[in-house]
Short mmCIF file of C-alpha atoms in Angstrom, two decimals:
data_model
loop_
_atom_site.label_atom_id
_atom_site.label_comp_id
_atom_site.label_asym_id
_atom_site.label_seq_id
_atom_site.Cartn_x
_atom_site.Cartn_y
_atom_site.Cartn_z
CA MET A 16 0.01 -0.01 0.00
CA LYS A 17 2.86 2.34 0.86
CA GLU A 18 4.49 1.69 -2.56
CA LEU A 19 1.19 2.33 -4.31
CA ALA A 20 0.72 5.65 -2.48
CA GLU A 21 4.28 6.77 -3.38
CA LEU A 22 3.68 5.81 -7.06
CA GLU A 23 0.48 7.83 -7.12
CA SER A 24 2.25 10.78 -5.51
CA ARG A 25 4.98 10.60 -8.18
CA GLN A 26 2.42 10.46 -10.98
CA ILE A 27 0.71 13.60 -9.65
CA GLN A 28 3.99 15.41 -9.36
CA ILE A 29 4.78 14.45 -12.96
CA LEU A 30 1.37 15.63 -14.09
CA HIS A 31 1.91 18.99 -12.32
CA ARG A 32 5.37 19.35 -13.91
CA ILE A 33 3.92 18.67 -17.39
CA ALA A 34 1.12 21.15 -16.70
CA GLN A 35 3.49 23.85 -15.62
CA LEU A 36 5.64 23.28 -18.76
CA GLU A 37 2.58 23.46 -20.92
CA LEU A 38 1.44 26.64 -19.34
CA SER A 39 4.94 28.22 -19.44
CA ILE A 40 5.30 27.93 -23.20
CA LEU A 41 2.10 29.88 -23.86
CA PRO A 42 2.09 33.71 -24.12
CA GLN A 43 1.35 35.70 -21.01
CA SER A 44 -1.63 38.00 -20.64
CA ASN A 45 -1.73 41.60 -19.41
CA ASN A 46 -5.32 41.10 -18.21
CA SER A 47 -5.28 41.58 -14.40
CA HIS A 48 -8.08 38.93 -14.08
CA SER A 49 -6.28 36.36 -16.22
CA ASN A 50 -4.17 33.89 -14.38
CA GLY A 51 -1.25 32.91 -16.60
CA LEU A 52 -2.43 32.80 -20.22
CA SER A 53 -3.45 35.03 -23.07
CA THR A 54 -7.02 36.37 -22.91
CA THR A 55 -9.43 34.49 -25.09
CA THR A 56 -12.61 35.90 -26.65
CA THR A 57 -14.63 33.90 -24.10
CA GLU A 58 -12.55 35.13 -21.20
CA ALA A 59 -12.66 38.77 -22.33
CA ARG A 60 -16.47 38.60 -22.84
CA LEU A 61 -17.21 37.00 -19.49
CA SER A 62 -14.77 39.37 -17.69
CA ALA A 63 -16.68 42.28 -19.22
CA VAL A 64 -19.95 40.80 -18.06
CA LEU A 65 -18.69 40.33 -14.55
CA VAL A 66 -17.09 43.81 -14.27
CA ASP A 67 -20.33 45.29 -15.63
CA GLY A 68 -22.24 43.42 -12.93
CA GLY A 69 -20.01 44.94 -10.22
CA VAL A 70 -17.90 41.84 -9.66
CA LYS A 71 -14.27 42.73 -8.67
CA ASP A 72 -12.72 39.62 -7.08
CA PHE A 73 -12.47 36.99 -9.79
CA SER A 74 -9.87 35.36 -11.96
CA PHE A 75 -9.62 32.96 -14.94
CA LYS A 76 -7.20 30.11 -15.19
CA ARG A 77 -6.37 28.06 -18.21
CA VAL A 78 -5.85 24.34 -17.45
CA PRO A 79 -4.28 21.52 -19.49
CA SER A 80 -6.50 19.56 -21.93
CA ASP A 81 -6.42 16.44 -19.76
CA TYR A 82 -7.58 18.25 -16.65
CA TYR A 83 -10.59 16.04 -16.18
CA ASP A 84 -8.40 12.98 -16.07
CA TRP A 85 -6.74 14.28 -12.96
CA SER A 86 -7.59 13.64 -9.36
CA LEU A 87 -9.46 16.37 -7.45
CA GLU A 88 -6.29 17.01 -5.43
CA ALA A 89 -4.31 17.58 -8.67
CA ARG A 90 -6.99 19.95 -9.95
CA ARG A 91 -6.99 21.79 -6.55
CA ASP A 92 -3.25 22.26 -6.87
CA ILE A 93 -3.19 23.57 -10.44
CA LEU A 94 -5.92 26.16 -9.58
CA ALA A 95 -4.29 26.86 -6.26
CA ALA A 96 -7.80 26.38 -4.70
CA ALA A 97 -8.10 26.25 -0.94
CA SER A 98 -9.36 22.66 -0.94
CA ILE A 99 -10.94 20.06 -3.14
CA HIS A 100 -14.31 21.25 -1.69
CA HIS A 101 -13.80 24.60 -3.39
CA LEU A 102 -13.96 22.86 -6.79
CA CYS A 103 -17.49 23.25 -8.13
CA LYS A 104 -19.54 22.72 -11.31
CA SER A 105 -22.63 24.09 -12.91
CA ILE A 106 -25.24 21.64 -14.18
CA VAL A 107 -28.38 22.48 -16.15
CA LEU A 108 -31.55 20.68 -14.94
CA VAL A 109 -34.84 20.40 -16.77
CA ASN A 110 -38.23 19.93 -15.08
CA THR A 111 -39.56 17.05 -17.16
CA GLN A 112 -42.93 17.19 -15.42
CA ALA A 113 -43.59 20.91 -15.75
CA ALA A 114 -47.05 21.96 -17.00
CA SER A 115 -47.29 22.23 -20.79
CA ASP A 116 -47.44 26.03 -20.63
CA ILE A 117 -44.05 26.15 -18.71
CA THR A 118 -41.54 26.10 -21.55
CA ASP A 119 -38.92 28.70 -20.59
CA CYS A 120 -37.22 30.52 -17.71
CA SER A 121 -39.47 33.57 -17.45
CA ASN A 122 -40.79 32.49 -13.99
CA ARG A 123 -37.91 32.06 -11.58
CA GLN A 124 -40.15 30.23 -9.12
CA ASN A 125 -41.47 27.73 -11.61
CA SER A 126 -38.93 27.61 -14.42
CA LYS A 127 -38.56 24.86 -17.06
CA TYR A 128 -34.80 24.97 -16.45
CA TYR A 129 -32.40 25.68 -13.57
CA VAL A 130 -28.66 25.82 -13.27
CA VAL A 131 -27.42 24.23 -10.03
CA VAL A 132 -23.92 24.94 -8.72
CA VAL A 133 -22.56 22.11 -6.57
CA GLN A 134 -19.26 20.91 -5.29
CA TYR A 135 -17.48 17.95 -6.96
CA THR A 136 -17.17 16.35 -3.53
CA ALA A 137 -20.88 16.55 -2.89
CA ARG A 138 -23.73 14.29 -3.76
CA PHE A 139 -26.48 16.29 -5.41
CA SER A 140 -30.05 15.65 -4.34
CA ALA A 141 -32.70 16.40 -6.94
CA ASP A 142 -35.40 15.50 -4.47
CA THR A 143 -34.31 18.32 -2.17
CA VAL A 144 -34.56 20.77 -4.97
CA LYS A 145 -37.96 19.43 -5.88
CA PHE A 146 -39.18 20.00 -2.32
CA PHE A 147 -37.64 23.49 -2.37
CA LEU A 148 -39.45 24.47 -5.50
CA TYR A 149 -42.71 22.97 -4.12
CA THR A 150 -42.34 25.07 -0.96
CA LEU A 151 -41.28 28.13 -2.92
CA ASN A 152 -44.60 28.05 -4.75
CA ASN A 153 -46.52 27.67 -1.43
CA GLY A 154 -47.72 24.26 -2.29
CA LYS A 155 -49.97 25.61 -5.05
CA ILE A 156 -48.29 23.43 -7.65
CA PRO A 157 -48.55 19.64 -7.08
CA LYS A 158 -45.28 17.87 -6.14
CA LYS A 159 -45.74 15.60 -9.16
CA ARG A 160 -45.20 18.69 -11.33
CA PHE A 161 -41.51 18.90 -10.18
CA ASN A 162 -39.13 16.24 -11.55
CA LEU A 163 -35.64 17.69 -12.06
CA ARG A 164 -33.33 15.76 -14.31
CA LEU A 165 -30.07 16.52 -16.00
CA ALA A 166 -30.75 18.33 -19.24
CA PRO A 167 -29.43 16.67 -22.46
CA GLU A 168 -26.13 18.19 -23.56
CA ASP A 169 -27.56 19.67 -26.73
CA ILE A 170 -30.27 21.45 -24.71
CA SER A 171 -27.67 22.65 -22.16
CA HIS A 172 -25.48 23.97 -24.88
CA LYS A 173 -28.43 25.70 -26.66
CA LEU A 174 -29.53 27.42 -23.46
CA THR A 175 -26.09 28.41 -22.08
CA GLY A 176 -23.87 28.65 -25.19
CA PHE A 177 -21.31 26.55 -23.30
CA GLU A 178 -20.07 23.02 -23.85
CA HIS A 179 -20.05 20.17 -21.33
CA ASN A 180 -17.45 20.81 -18.57
CA GLY A 181 -17.38 24.46 -19.67
CA VAL A 182 -20.81 25.54 -18.39
CA THR A 183 -20.81 28.60 -16.18
CA CYS A 184 -23.53 30.91 -14.81
CA VAL A 185 -21.88 33.94 -16.29
CA GLY A 186 -22.86 35.29 -19.69
CA MET A 187 -25.37 32.47 -20.58
CA LYS A 188 -27.44 32.83 -23.70
CA THR A 189 -30.55 32.33 -21.58
CA ASP A 190 -31.16 33.94 -18.20
CA ILE A 191 -31.58 30.64 -16.38
CA PRO A 192 -32.40 30.77 -12.66
CA VAL A 193 -29.44 29.67 -10.54
CA ILE A 194 -29.50 27.45 -7.48
CA LEU A 195 -26.39 27.61 -5.30
CA ASP A 196 -25.76 24.73 -2.89
CA GLU A 197 -25.72 26.03 0.67
CA ALA A 198 -22.48 24.10 1.38
CA ILE A 199 -20.55 26.40 -1.01
CA VAL A 200 -21.73 29.44 0.90
CA LYS A 201 -20.24 28.00 4.06
CA LEU A 202 -16.77 27.42 2.56
CA HIS A 203 -13.78 29.15 4.08
CA PRO A 204 -12.15 30.96 2.51
CA ASP A 205 -15.14 32.20 0.51
CA TYR A 206 -13.64 31.91 -2.95
CA PHE A 207 -14.55 28.94 -5.12
CA TRP A 208 -13.89 27.64 -8.69
CA LEU A 209 -16.25 26.58 -11.44
CA GLY A 210 -16.42 26.33 -15.23
CA GLY A 211 -15.25 29.37 -17.13
CA GLY A 212 -17.08 29.05 -20.44
CA GLU A 213 -14.62 26.72 -22.15
CA ILE A 214 -13.61 23.12 -21.28
CA ASP A 215 -10.09 24.14 -20.24
CA LEU A 216 -10.98 27.58 -18.72
CA LYS A 217 -11.86 27.86 -15.08
CA LEU A 218 -13.34 30.79 -13.19
CA GLY A 219 -12.47 31.60 -9.55
CA ILE A 220 -14.77 34.02 -7.83
CA ARG A 221 -15.55 35.43 -4.39
CA THR A 222 -18.69 33.76 -3.05
CA SER A 223 -20.45 36.97 -1.87
CA GLU A 224 -19.82 38.63 -5.16
CA PHE A 225 -21.15 35.55 -7.04
CA ILE A 226 -24.33 35.70 -4.94
CA ASN A 227 -24.75 39.44 -5.62
CA PHE A 228 -24.17 38.83 -9.36
CA THR A 229 -26.34 35.76 -9.99
CA LYS A 230 -29.04 36.31 -7.31
CA PRO A 231 -29.28 32.54 -6.80
CA PHE A 232 -31.64 30.53 -4.64
CA ILE A 233 -29.45 29.16 -1.86
CA VAL A 234 -30.54 25.66 -1.11
CA ASN A 235 -29.18 22.82 0.94
CA CYS A 236 -29.23 20.33 -1.92
CA SER A 237 -26.40 18.01 -1.43
CA GLY A 238 -24.55 15.66 0.96
CA SER A 239 -20.90 14.84 1.15
#
């Protein structure tokens, strides 16, 4: 077991060295919110959206193409995140049992779609969100009308404009209501990472500013 642990540690170190080499050969950016690489069109656009929305404490980080093959510990290190619990993702959900006249996101309390931000270390509970939405509507909509499921990738892309593993709550094509897991709000320090609009682009942001910007529903919707 000790030998296996040492081997895994060496592999992670090698991956980090490769990543650093990959990052070092790319041109540097003069953008104060860019962490290490030249600013892309996506990064520039989303930075402008954030700044216009009053967000000041955020940064973008380009990661290697095999980032999602890495362990959470390795991802934490390349992003310089405070912990693996500070690594989060945005997932688009669709209410498959919504009434036939509910087809878009115009009603935040009873939307056809929601974007949920959860930690990679957490276990998302769709039933908790279902109960939250039922309560949010004061029980006027039957529980059977709430059935949250992961939206198909083509629908997610159409609504957000972002690919799988690149989805973020910033600059989406559609103004989809956001649900933020309460566990993220309780993180210390209050700065977390999520998708940045491209598969290999990540966004770090101060939690309080994220909340002010996205106006999310804060829901205890996961377990570790």
